[in-house]
Amino acid sequence: KMSGQKKTTTDAKLNSSEELVYDGLDNMVGILLQRAYNTANKDFFSKMGPEFKPGFYTTLSLLEKNPGLSQKTLARALRRDASTLVPFLDQMEKKGWLFRKRSETDRRAHELYITPEGANAARGFDKQVKSIERKIEKQMGAEDNRKFKQLLAKFEAIYFRG
């Protein structure tokens, strides 16, 4: 260890012979968010299966509750660039989970609708997601879990609406 450089307490020992010097990286918001996201996704995808992609659950849930949602509005809700949304929706359409219909009021826009197969997939995903949410709350404690979600929402509001 070099003078003035700090190790993290959470994973300084990656294996018995290797230590990392983070020198403050382990205390940066972006790094912590990325690591938390990657850690949560590893658990999440192990339960959801290999065909599941980030955003499937949210998209299906939003379409179920908002039939006829425009692609533009969905992209904004998912915080995705519209150009990456089209191939994502193509994947979901190929699975039979949604269909697109040209808007009758704006010929340039497409409305999105969930199919019965998509609603069925959403119910299956919902069970898994709620199970994972319960696990997180149990491990963090209800109050810390609530505060954590509040802080994430505040962070997102600052950068999205800011």
PDB file of N, CA and C in Angstrom, residues 38-142:
ATOM      1  N   ASN A  38     -24.746  -3.114 -10.650  1.00  0.00           N
ATOM      2  CA  ASN A  38     -24.192  -4.384 -11.129  1.00  0.00           C
ATOM      3  C   ASN A  38     -24.446  -5.520 -10.149  1.00  0.00           C
ATOM      4  N   THR A  39     -24.290  -5.237  -8.862  1.00  0.00           N
ATOM      5  CA  THR A  39     -24.516  -6.256  -7.838  1.00  0.00           C
ATOM      6  C   THR A  39     -25.982  -6.685  -7.812  1.00  0.00           C
ATOM      7  N   ALA A  40     -26.877  -5.710  -7.827  1.00  0.00           N
ATOM      8  CA  ALA A  40     -28.313  -6.017  -7.803  1.00  0.00           C
ATOM      9  C   ALA A  40     -28.723  -6.770  -9.062  1.00  0.00           C
ATOM     10  N   ASN A  41     -28.199  -6.345 -10.211  1.00  0.00           N
ATOM     11  CA  ASN A  41     -28.555  -7.011 -11.467  1.00  0.00           C
ATOM     12  C   ASN A  41     -28.106  -8.457 -11.508  1.00  0.00           C
ATOM     13  N   LYS A  42     -26.959  -8.740 -10.930  1.00  0.00           N
ATOM     14  CA  LYS A  42     -26.480 -10.125 -10.920  1.00  0.00           C
ATOM     15  C   LYS A  42     -27.500 -11.020 -10.220  1.00  0.00           C
ATOM     16  N   ASP A  43     -27.984 -10.587  -9.070  1.00  0.00           N
ATOM     17  CA  ASP A  43     -28.998 -11.342  -8.333  1.00  0.00           C
ATOM     18  C   ASP A  43     -30.313 -11.361  -9.111  1.00  0.00           C
ATOM     19  N   PHE A  44     -30.693 -10.201  -9.609  1.00  0.00           N
ATOM     20  CA  PHE A  44     -31.956 -10.048 -10.320  1.00  0.00           C
ATOM     21  C   PHE A  44     -32.023 -10.971 -11.537  1.00  0.00           C
ATOM     22  N   PHE A  45     -30.985 -10.940 -12.379  1.00  0.00           N
ATOM     23  CA  PHE A  45     -31.013 -11.725 -13.602  1.00  0.00           C
ATOM     24  C   PHE A  45     -30.857 -13.216 -13.345  1.00  0.00           C
ATOM     25  N   SER A  46     -30.224 -13.576 -12.232  1.00  0.00           N
ATOM     26  CA  SER A  46     -30.140 -14.999 -11.915  1.00  0.00           C
ATOM     27  C   SER A  46     -31.527 -15.555 -11.606  1.00  0.00           C
ATOM     28  N   LYS A  47     -32.403 -14.714 -11.093  1.00  0.00           N
ATOM     29  CA  LYS A  47     -33.777 -15.146 -10.787  1.00  0.00           C
ATOM     30  C   LYS A  47     -34.711 -14.997 -11.990  1.00  0.00           C
ATOM     31  N   MET A  48     -34.455 -14.013 -12.848  1.00  0.00           N
ATOM     32  CA  MET A  48     -35.362 -13.709 -13.949  1.00  0.00           C
ATOM     33  C   MET A  48     -35.098 -14.557 -15.190  1.00  0.00           C
ATOM     34  N   GLY A  49     -33.896 -15.059 -15.350  1.00  0.00           N
ATOM     35  CA  GLY A  49     -33.580 -15.883 -16.505  1.00  0.00           C
ATOM     36  C   GLY A  49     -32.767 -15.140 -17.541  1.00  0.00           C
ATOM     37  N   PRO A  50     -32.094 -15.884 -18.413  1.00  0.00           N
ATOM     38  CA  PRO A  50     -31.148 -15.296 -19.355  1.00  0.00           C
ATOM     39  C   PRO A  50     -31.786 -14.436 -20.446  1.00  0.00           C
ATOM     40  N   GLU A  51     -33.055 -14.651 -20.763  1.00  0.00           N
ATOM     41  CA  GLU A  51     -33.690 -13.871 -21.829  1.00  0.00           C
ATOM     42  C   GLU A  51     -34.188 -12.510 -21.344  1.00  0.00           C
ATOM     43  N   PHE A  52     -34.183 -12.321 -20.053  1.00  0.00           N
ATOM     44  CA  PHE A  52     -34.691 -11.070 -19.488  1.00  0.00           C
ATOM     45  C   PHE A  52     -33.688  -9.952 -19.713  1.00  0.00           C
ATOM     46  N   LYS A  53     -34.162  -8.787 -20.114  1.00  0.00           N
ATOM     47  CA  LYS A  53     -33.314  -7.621 -20.340  1.00  0.00           C
ATOM     48  C   LYS A  53     -33.750  -6.485 -19.412  1.00  0.00           C
ATOM     49  N   PRO A  54     -32.804  -5.620 -19.022  1.00  0.00           N
ATOM     50  CA  PRO A  54     -33.184  -4.463 -18.204  1.00  0.00           C
ATOM     51  C   PRO A  54     -34.257  -3.648 -18.926  1.00  0.00           C
ATOM     52  N   GLY A  55     -35.275  -3.314 -18.208  1.00  0.00           N
ATOM     53  CA  GLY A  55     -36.348  -2.498 -18.770  1.00  0.00           C
ATOM     54  C   GLY A  55     -37.577  -3.278 -19.189  1.00  0.00           C
ATOM     55  N   PHE A  56     -37.471  -4.602 -19.355  1.00  0.00           N
ATOM     56  CA  PHE A  56     -38.642  -5.389 -19.753  1.00  0.00           C
ATOM     57  C   PHE A  56     -39.773  -5.217 -18.738  1.00  0.00           C
ATOM     58  N   TYR A  57     -39.456  -5.435 -17.474  1.00  0.00           N
ATOM     59  CA  TYR A  57     -40.488  -5.379 -16.436  1.00  0.00           C
ATOM     60  C   TYR A  57     -41.134  -3.991 -16.388  1.00  0.00           C
ATOM     61  N   THR A  58     -40.325  -2.954 -16.365  1.00  0.00           N
ATOM     62  CA  THR A  58     -40.853  -1.597 -16.279  1.00  0.00           C
ATOM     63  C   THR A  58     -41.715  -1.278 -17.501  1.00  0.00           C
ATOM     64  N   THR A  59     -41.232  -1.658 -18.669  1.00  0.00           N
ATOM     65  CA  THR A  59     -41.980  -1.388 -19.893  1.00  0.00           C
ATOM     66  C   THR A  59     -43.327  -2.089 -19.888  1.00  0.00           C
ATOM     67  N   LEU A  60     -43.321  -3.373 -19.565  1.00  0.00           N
ATOM     68  CA  LEU A  60     -44.586  -4.110 -19.538  1.00  0.00           C
ATOM     69  C   LEU A  60     -45.536  -3.538 -18.490  1.00  0.00           C
ATOM     70  N   SER A  61     -45.009  -3.187 -17.336  1.00  0.00           N
ATOM     71  CA  SER A  61     -45.848  -2.608 -16.279  1.00  0.00           C
ATOM     72  C   SER A  61     -46.451  -1.281 -16.726  1.00  0.00           C
ATOM     73  N   LEU A  62     -45.634  -0.446 -17.355  1.00  0.00           N
ATOM     74  CA  LEU A  62     -46.139   0.847 -17.822  1.00  0.00           C
ATOM     75  C   LEU A  62     -47.185   0.680 -18.923  1.00  0.00           C
ATOM     76  N   LEU A  63     -46.955  -0.246 -19.841  1.00  0.00           N
ATOM     77  CA  LEU A  63     -47.923  -0.460 -20.919  1.00  0.00           C
ATOM     78  C   LEU A  63     -49.225  -1.050 -20.402  1.00  0.00           C
ATOM     79  N   GLU A  64     -49.121  -1.888 -19.395  1.00  0.00           N
ATOM     80  CA  GLU A  64     -50.331  -2.477 -18.820  1.00  0.00           C
ATOM     81  C   GLU A  64     -51.199  -1.395 -18.177  1.00  0.00           C
ATOM     82  N   LYS A  65     -50.559  -0.431 -17.552  1.00  0.00           N
ATOM     83  CA  LYS A  65     -51.284   0.633 -16.850  1.00  0.00           C
ATOM     84  C   LYS A  65     -51.581   1.840 -17.740  1.00  0.00           C
ATOM     85  N   ASN A  66     -50.909   1.920 -18.906  1.00  0.00           N
ATOM     86  CA  ASN A  66     -51.047   3.078 -19.801  1.00  0.00           C
ATOM     87  C   ASN A  66     -51.165   2.622 -21.253  1.00  0.00           C
ATOM     88  N   PRO A  67     -52.265   1.966 -21.604  1.00  0.00           N
ATOM     89  CA  PRO A  67     -52.411   1.496 -22.988  1.00  0.00           C
ATOM     90  C   PRO A  67     -52.340   2.673 -23.966  1.00  0.00           C
ATOM     91  N   GLY A  68     -51.637   2.461 -25.077  1.00  0.00           N
ATOM     92  CA  GLY A  68     -51.523   3.496 -26.091  1.00  0.00           C
ATOM     93  C   GLY A  68     -50.416   4.495 -25.824  1.00  0.00           C
ATOM     94  N   LEU A  69     -49.556   4.180 -24.879  1.00  0.00           N
ATOM     95  CA  LEU A  69     -48.427   5.053 -24.537  1.00  0.00           C
ATOM     96  C   LEU A  69     -47.571   5.275 -25.783  1.00  0.00           C
ATOM     97  N   SER A  70     -47.123   6.505 -25.992  1.00  0.00           N
ATOM     98  CA  SER A  70     -46.274   6.773 -27.161  1.00  0.00           C
ATOM     99  C   SER A  70     -44.852   6.310 -26.872  1.00  0.00           C
ATOM    100  N   GLN A  71     -44.118   5.995 -27.940  1.00  0.00           N
ATOM    101  CA  GLN A  71     -42.727   5.595 -27.787  1.00  0.00           C
ATOM    102  C   GLN A  71     -41.916   6.717 -27.160  1.00  0.00           C
ATOM    103  N   LYS A  72     -42.213   7.952 -27.515  1.00  0.00           N
ATOM    104  CA  LYS A  72     -41.493   9.103 -26.977  1.00  0.00           C
ATOM    105  C   LYS A  72     -41.692   9.212 -25.462  1.00  0.00           C
ATOM    106  N   THR A  73     -42.920   9.032 -25.014  1.00  0.00           N
ATOM    107  CA  THR A  73     -43.216   9.108 -23.581  1.00  0.00           C
ATOM    108  C   THR A  73     -42.566   7.942 -22.845  1.00  0.00           C
ATOM    109  N   LEU A  74     -42.604   6.758 -23.452  1.00  0.00           N
ATOM    110  CA  LEU A  74     -41.959   5.595 -22.826  1.00  0.00           C
ATOM    111  C   LEU A  74     -40.455   5.815 -22.706  1.00  0.00           C
ATOM    112  N   ALA A  75     -39.828   6.330 -23.758  1.00  0.00           N
ATOM    113  CA  ALA A  75     -38.382   6.586 -23.711  1.00  0.00           C
ATOM    114  C   ALA A  75     -38.059   7.537 -22.559  1.00  0.00           C
ATOM    115  N   ARG A  76     -38.864   8.564 -22.399  1.00  0.00           N
ATOM    116  CA  ARG A  76     -38.642   9.519 -21.311  1.00  0.00           C
ATOM    117  C   ARG A  76     -38.831   8.843 -19.946  1.00  0.00           C
ATOM    118  N   ALA A  77     -39.855   8.025 -19.813  1.00  0.00           N
ATOM    119  CA  ALA A  77     -40.122   7.339 -18.541  1.00  0.00           C
ATOM    120  C   ALA A  77     -38.999   6.384 -18.169  1.00  0.00           C
ATOM    121  N   LEU A  78     -38.408   5.723 -19.179  1.00  0.00           N
ATOM    122  CA  LEU A  78     -37.324   4.768 -18.938  1.00  0.00           C
ATOM    123  C   LEU A  78     -35.957   5.441 -18.865  1.00  0.00           C
ATOM    124  N   ARG A  79     -35.927   6.747 -19.150  1.00  0.00           N
ATOM    125  CA  ARG A  79     -34.669   7.506 -19.199  1.00  0.00           C
ATOM    126  C   ARG A  79     -33.738   6.911 -20.257  1.00  0.00           C
ATOM    127  N   ARG A  80     -34.335   6.550 -21.385  1.00  0.00           N
ATOM    128  CA  ARG A  80     -33.587   5.969 -22.491  1.00  0.00           C
ATOM    129  C   ARG A  80     -33.588   6.924 -23.663  1.00  0.00           C
ATOM    130  N   ASP A  81     -32.542   6.866 -24.441  1.00  0.00           N
ATOM    131  CA  ASP A  81     -32.494   7.600 -25.687  1.00  0.00           C
ATOM    132  C   ASP A  81     -33.470   6.941 -26.659  1.00  0.00           C
ATOM    133  N   ALA A  82     -34.236   7.747 -27.368  1.00  0.00           N
ATOM    134  CA  ALA A  82     -35.239   7.206 -28.285  1.00  0.00           C
ATOM    135  C   ALA A  82     -34.623   6.262 -29.318  1.00  0.00           C
ATOM    136  N   SER A  83     -33.390   6.528 -29.744  1.00  0.00           N
ATOM    137  CA  SER A  83     -32.755   5.680 -30.761  1.00  0.00           C
ATOM    138  C   SER A  83     -32.471   4.273 -30.237  1.00  0.00           C
ATOM    139  N   THR A  84     -32.269   4.113 -28.939  1.00  0.00           N
ATOM    140  CA  THR A  84     -32.033   2.767 -28.387  1.00  0.00           C
ATOM    141  C   THR A  84     -33.340   2.067 -28.039  1.00  0.00           C
ATOM    142  N   LEU A  85     -34.431   2.832 -27.995  1.00  0.00           N
ATOM    143  CA  LEU A  85     -35.712   2.248 -27.619  1.00  0.00           C
ATOM    144  C   LEU A  85     -36.283   1.356 -28.724  1.00  0.00           C
ATOM    145  N   VAL A  86     -36.112   1.753 -29.980  1.00  0.00           N
ATOM    146  CA  VAL A  86     -36.718   1.001 -31.084  1.00  0.00           C
ATOM    147  C   VAL A  86     -36.225  -0.445 -31.130  1.00  0.00           C
ATOM    148  N   PRO A  87     -34.912  -0.715 -31.102  1.00  0.00           N
ATOM    149  CA  PRO A  87     -34.488  -2.122 -31.107  1.00  0.00           C
ATOM    150  C   PRO A  87     -34.947  -2.876 -29.852  1.00  0.00           C
ATOM    151  N   PHE A  88     -35.008  -2.179 -28.740  1.00  0.00           N
ATOM    152  CA  PHE A  88     -35.502  -2.768 -27.487  1.00  0.00           C
ATOM    153  C   PHE A  88     -36.970  -3.193 -27.656  1.00  0.00           C
ATOM    154  N   LEU A  89     -37.789  -2.310 -28.219  1.00  0.00           N
ATOM    155  CA  LEU A  89     -39.196  -2.633 -28.452  1.00  0.00           C
ATOM    156  C   LEU A  89     -39.339  -3.734 -29.496  1.00  0.00           C
ATOM    157  N   ASP A  90     -38.443  -3.745 -30.489  1.00  0.00           N
ATOM    158  CA  ASP A  90     -38.454  -4.823 -31.488  1.00  0.00           C
ATOM    159  C   ASP A  90     -38.295  -6.188 -30.811  1.00  0.00           C
ATOM    160  N   GLN A  91     -37.385  -6.273 -29.834  1.00  0.00           N
ATOM    161  CA  GLN A  91     -37.177  -7.532 -29.107  1.00  0.00           C
ATOM    162  C   GLN A  91     -38.461  -7.947 -28.386  1.00  0.00           C
ATOM    163  N   MET A  92     -39.092  -6.994 -27.753  1.00  0.00           N
ATOM    164  CA  MET A  92     -40.311  -7.308 -26.998  1.00  0.00           C
ATOM    165  C   MET A  92     -41.457  -7.673 -27.940  1.00  0.00           C
ATOM    166  N   GLU A  93     -41.496  -7.029 -29.085  1.00  0.00           N
ATOM    167  CA  GLU A  93     -42.534  -7.337 -30.069  1.00  0.00           C
ATOM    168  C   GLU A  93     -42.340  -8.749 -30.624  1.00  0.00           C
ATOM    169  N   LYS A  94     -41.076  -9.143 -30.868  1.00  0.00           N
ATOM    170  CA  LYS A  94     -40.778 -10.496 -31.357  1.00  0.00           C
ATOM    171  C   LYS A  94     -41.190 -11.555 -30.341  1.00  0.00           C
ATOM    172  N   LYS A  95     -41.119 -11.220 -29.065  1.00  0.00           N
ATOM    173  CA  LYS A  95     -41.542 -12.154 -28.016  1.00  0.00           C
ATOM    174  C   LYS A  95     -43.066 -12.226 -27.922  1.00  0.00           C
ATOM    175  N   GLY A  96     -43.750 -11.322 -28.621  1.00  0.00           N
ATOM    176  CA  GLY A  96     -45.207 -11.294 -28.589  1.00  0.00           C
ATOM    177  C   GLY A  96     -45.768 -10.558 -27.378  1.00  0.00           C
ATOM    178  N   TRP A  97     -44.965  -9.705 -26.761  1.00  0.00           N
ATOM    179  CA  TRP A  97     -45.376  -9.039 -25.527  1.00  0.00           C
ATOM    180  C   TRP A  97     -46.051  -7.686 -25.758  1.00  0.00           C
ATOM    181  N   LEU A  98     -45.838  -7.110 -26.931  1.00  0.00           N
ATOM    182  CA  LEU A  98     -46.455  -5.816 -27.210  1.00  0.00           C
ATOM    183  C   LEU A  98     -46.678  -5.675 -28.705  1.00  0.00           C
ATOM    184  N   PHE A  99     -47.509  -4.712 -29.061  1.00  0.00           N
ATOM    185  CA  PHE A  99     -47.648  -4.357 -30.466  1.00  0.00           C
ATOM    186  C   PHE A  99     -47.735  -2.845 -30.578  1.00  0.00           C
ATOM    187  N   ARG A 100     -47.369  -2.369 -31.770  1.00  0.00           N
ATOM    188  CA  ARG A 100     -47.376  -0.935 -32.054  1.00  0.00           C
ATOM    189  C   ARG A 100     -48.503  -0.630 -33.035  1.00  0.00           C
ATOM    190  N   LYS A 101     -49.075   0.531 -32.844  1.00  0.00           N
ATOM    191  CA  LYS A 101     -50.135   0.986 -33.740  1.00  0.00           C
ATOM    192  C   LYS A 101     -49.859   2.452 -34.046  1.00  0.00           C
ATOM    193  N   ARG A 102     -49.945   2.821 -35.312  1.00  0.00           N
ATOM    194  CA  ARG A 102     -49.725   4.222 -35.679  1.00  0.00           C
ATOM    195  C   ARG A 102     -50.827   5.069 -35.041  1.00  0.00           C
ATOM    196  N   SER A 103     -50.418   6.175 -34.450  1.00  0.00           N
ATOM    197  CA  SER A 103     -51.358   7.077 -33.798  1.00  0.00           C
ATOM    198  C   SER A 103     -52.331   7.665 -34.815  1.00  0.00           C
ATOM    199  N   GLU A 104     -53.592   7.722 -34.444  1.00  0.00           N
ATOM    200  CA  GLU A 104     -54.593   8.327 -35.326  1.00  0.00           C
ATOM    201  C   GLU A 104     -54.526   9.853 -35.282  1.00  0.00           C
ATOM    202  N   THR A 105     -53.955  10.410 -34.213  1.00  0.00           N
ATOM    203  CA  THR A 105     -53.873  11.872 -34.085  1.00  0.00           C
ATOM    204  C   THR A 105     -52.536  12.435 -34.556  1.00  0.00           C
ATOM    205  N   ASP A 106     -51.489  11.602 -34.588  1.00  0.00           N
ATOM    206  CA  ASP A 106     -50.166  12.035 -35.040  1.00  0.00           C
ATOM    207  C   ASP A 106     -49.551  10.898 -35.833  1.00  0.00           C
ATOM    208  N   ARG A 107     -49.608  10.992 -37.144  1.00  0.00           N
ATOM    209  CA  ARG A 107     -49.160   9.914 -38.019  1.00  0.00           C
ATOM    210  C   ARG A 107     -47.683   9.572 -37.839  1.00  0.00           C
ATOM    211  N   ARG A 108     -46.898  10.467 -37.244  1.00  0.00           N
ATOM    212  CA  ARG A 108     -45.470  10.196 -37.015  1.00  0.00           C
ATOM    213  C   ARG A 108     -45.241   9.337 -35.770  1.00  0.00           C
ATOM    214  N   ALA A 109     -46.223   9.282 -34.898  1.00  0.00           N
ATOM    215  CA  ALA A 109     -46.069   8.603 -33.602  1.00  0.00           C
ATOM    216  C   ALA A 109     -46.676   7.202 -33.635  1.00  0.00           C
ATOM    217  N   HIS A 110     -46.111   6.337 -32.783  1.00  0.00           N
ATOM    218  CA  HIS A 110     -46.656   5.001 -32.592  1.00  0.00           C
ATOM    219  C   HIS A 110     -47.148   4.859 -31.159  1.00  0.00           C
ATOM    220  N   GLU A 111     -48.303   4.225 -31.027  1.00  0.00           N
ATOM    221  CA  GLU A 111     -48.842   3.900 -29.706  1.00  0.00           C
ATOM    222  C   GLU A 111     -48.450   2.460 -29.393  1.00  0.00           C
ATOM    223  N   LEU A 112     -48.197   2.201 -28.129  1.00  0.00           N
ATOM    224  CA  LEU A 112     -47.761   0.876 -27.695  1.00  0.00           C
ATOM    225  C   LEU A 112     -48.838   0.225 -26.835  1.00  0.00           C
ATOM    226  N   TYR A 113     -49.043  -1.052 -27.067  1.00  0.00           N
ATOM    227  CA  TYR A 113     -50.048  -1.816 -26.326  1.00  0.00           C
ATOM    228  C   TYR A 113     -49.445  -3.150 -25.894  1.00  0.00           C
ATOM    229  N   ILE A 114     -49.777  -3.560 -24.687  1.00  0.00           N
ATOM    230  CA  ILE A 114     -49.349  -4.865 -24.187  1.00  0.00           C
ATOM    231  C   ILE A 114     -50.291  -5.934 -24.728  1.00  0.00           C
ATOM    232  N   THR A 115     -49.747  -7.103 -25.025  1.00  0.00           N
ATOM    233  CA  THR A 115     -50.552  -8.236 -25.478  1.00  0.00           C
ATOM    234  C   THR A 115     -50.909  -9.112 -24.270  1.00  0.00           C
ATOM    235  N   PRO A 116     -51.823 -10.055 -24.436  1.00  0.00           N
ATOM    236  CA  PRO A 116     -52.092 -10.999 -23.341  1.00  0.00           C
ATOM    237  C   PRO A 116     -50.828 -11.751 -22.908  1.00  0.00           C
ATOM    238  N   GLU A 117     -49.962 -12.105 -23.873  1.00  0.00           N
ATOM    239  CA  GLU A 117     -48.704 -12.776 -23.534  1.00  0.00           C
ATOM    240  C   GLU A 117     -47.797 -11.849 -22.726  1.00  0.00           C
ATOM    241  N   GLY A 118     -47.791 -10.578 -23.082  1.00  0.00           N
ATOM    242  CA  GLY A 118     -47.008  -9.589 -22.341  1.00  0.00           C
ATOM    243  C   GLY A 118     -47.533  -9.400 -20.931  1.00  0.00           C
ATOM    244  N   ALA A 119     -48.853  -9.378 -20.788  1.00  0.00           N
ATOM    245  CA  ALA A 119     -49.456  -9.245 -19.456  1.00  0.00           C
ATOM    246  C   ALA A 119     -49.112 -10.463 -18.602  1.00  0.00           C
ATOM    247  N   ASN A 120     -49.115 -11.640 -19.206  1.00  0.00           N
ATOM    248  CA  ASN A 120     -48.739 -12.857 -18.492  1.00  0.00           C
ATOM    249  C   ASN A 120     -47.276 -12.802 -18.059  1.00  0.00           C
ATOM    250  N   ALA A 121     -46.393 -12.364 -18.961  1.00  0.00           N
ATOM    251  CA  ALA A 121     -44.971 -12.217 -18.617  1.00  0.00           C
ATOM    252  C   ALA A 121     -44.813 -11.196 -17.490  1.00  0.00           C
ATOM    253  N   ALA A 122     -45.549 -10.100 -17.554  1.00  0.00           N
ATOM    254  CA  ALA A 122     -45.459  -9.060 -16.521  1.00  0.00           C
ATOM    255  C   ALA A 122     -45.847  -9.619 -15.156  1.00  0.00           C
ATOM    256  N   ARG A 123     -46.887 -10.449 -15.105  1.00  0.00           N
ATOM    257  CA  ARG A 123     -47.293 -11.056 -13.827  1.00  0.00           C
ATOM    258  C   ARG A 123     -46.194 -11.949 -13.273  1.00  0.00           C
ATOM    259  N   GLY A 124     -45.553 -12.726 -14.136  1.00  0.00           N
ATOM    260  CA  GLY A 124     -44.441 -13.579 -13.694  1.00  0.00           C
ATOM    261  C   GLY A 124     -43.266 -12.751 -13.200  1.00  0.00           C
ATOM    262  N   PHE A 125     -42.928 -11.694 -13.941  1.00  0.00           N
ATOM    263  CA  PHE A 125     -41.837 -10.812 -13.526  1.00  0.00           C
ATOM    264  C   PHE A 125     -42.190 -10.121 -12.220  1.00  0.00           C
ATOM    265  N   ASP A 126     -43.446  -9.733 -12.089  1.00  0.00           N
ATOM    266  CA  ASP A 126     -43.883  -9.003 -10.896  1.00  0.00           C
ATOM    267  C   ASP A 126     -43.648  -9.823  -9.634  1.00  0.00           C
ATOM    268  N   LYS A 127     -43.943 -11.108  -9.697  1.00  0.00           N
ATOM    269  CA  LYS A 127     -43.713 -11.977  -8.534  1.00  0.00           C
ATOM    270  C   LYS A 127     -42.240 -11.994  -8.154  1.00  0.00           C
ATOM    271  N   GLN A 128     -41.375 -12.129  -9.161  1.00  0.00           N
ATOM    272  CA  GLN A 128     -39.935 -12.168  -8.897  1.00  0.00           C
ATOM    273  C   GLN A 128     -39.428 -10.828  -8.362  1.00  0.00           C
ATOM    274  N   VAL A 129     -39.864  -9.746  -8.987  1.00  0.00           N
ATOM    275  CA  VAL A 129     -39.413  -8.415  -8.570  1.00  0.00           C
ATOM    276  C   VAL A 129     -39.839  -8.129  -7.134  1.00  0.00           C
ATOM    277  N   LYS A 130     -41.069  -8.451  -6.806  1.00  0.00           N
ATOM    278  CA  LYS A 130     -41.546  -8.206  -5.439  1.00  0.00           C
ATOM    279  C   LYS A 130     -40.808  -9.069  -4.425  1.00  0.00           C
ATOM    280  N   SER A 131     -40.445 -10.268  -4.814  1.00  0.00           N
ATOM    281  CA  SER A 131     -39.651 -11.136  -3.941  1.00  0.00           C
ATOM    282  C   SER A 131     -38.277 -10.513  -3.686  1.00  0.00           C
ATOM    283  N   ILE A 132     -37.663  -9.993  -4.736  1.00  0.00           N
ATOM    284  CA  ILE A 132     -36.356  -9.341  -4.591  1.00  0.00           C
ATOM    285  C   ILE A 132     -36.476  -8.089  -3.733  1.00  0.00           C
ATOM    286  N   GLU A 133     -37.537  -7.306  -3.949  1.00  0.00           N
ATOM    287  CA  GLU A 133     -37.763  -6.098  -3.141  1.00  0.00           C
ATOM    288  C   GLU A 133     -37.905  -6.447  -1.656  1.00  0.00           C
ATOM    289  N   ARG A 134     -38.646  -7.532  -1.361  1.00  0.00           N
ATOM    290  CA  ARG A 134     -38.799  -7.959   0.040  1.00  0.00           C
ATOM    291  C   ARG A 134     -37.455  -8.369   0.642  1.00  0.00           C
ATOM    292  N   LYS A 135     -36.641  -9.056  -0.157  1.00  0.00           N
ATOM    293  CA  LYS A 135     -35.318  -9.481   0.308  1.00  0.00           C
ATOM    294  C   LYS A 135     -34.456  -8.264   0.641  1.00  0.00           C
ATOM    295  N   ILE A 136     -34.464  -7.271  -0.229  1.00  0.00           N
ATOM    296  CA  ILE A 136     -33.676  -6.057   0.001  1.00  0.00           C
ATOM    297  C   ILE A 136     -34.149  -5.357   1.264  1.00  0.00           C
ATOM    298  N   GLU A 137     -35.458  -5.216   1.406  1.00  0.00           N
ATOM    299  CA  GLU A 137     -35.990  -4.539   2.589  1.00  0.00           C
ATOM    300  C   GLU A 137     -35.649  -5.304   3.867  1.00  0.00           C
ATOM    301  N   LYS A 138     -35.723  -6.614   3.808  1.00  0.00           N
ATOM    302  CA  LYS A 138     -35.384  -7.419   4.983  1.00  0.00           C
ATOM    303  C   LYS A 138     -33.923  -7.222   5.366  1.00  0.00           C
ATOM    304  N   GLN A 139     -33.037  -7.217   4.362  1.00  0.00           N
ATOM    305  CA  GLN A 139     -31.609  -7.090   4.647  1.00  0.00           C
ATOM    306  C   GLN A 139     -31.214  -5.669   5.055  1.00  0.00           C
ATOM    307  N   MET A 140     -31.852  -4.672   4.455  1.00  0.00           N
ATOM    308  CA  MET A 140     -31.508  -3.277   4.778  1.00  0.00           C
ATOM    309  C   MET A 140     -32.262  -2.760   5.995  1.00  0.00           C
ATOM    310  N   GLY A 141     -33.423  -3.327   6.232  1.00  0.00           N
ATOM    311  CA  GLY A 141     -34.324  -2.788   7.237  1.00  0.00           C
ATOM    312  C   GLY A 141     -35.287  -1.817   6.554  1.00  0.00           C
ATOM    313  N   ALA A 142     -36.510  -1.777   7.032  1.00  0.00           N
ATOM    314  CA  ALA A 142     -37.553  -0.978   6.381  1.00  0.00           C
ATOM    315  C   ALA A 142     -37.197   0.506   6.317  1.00  0.00           C
TER     316      ALA A 142
END
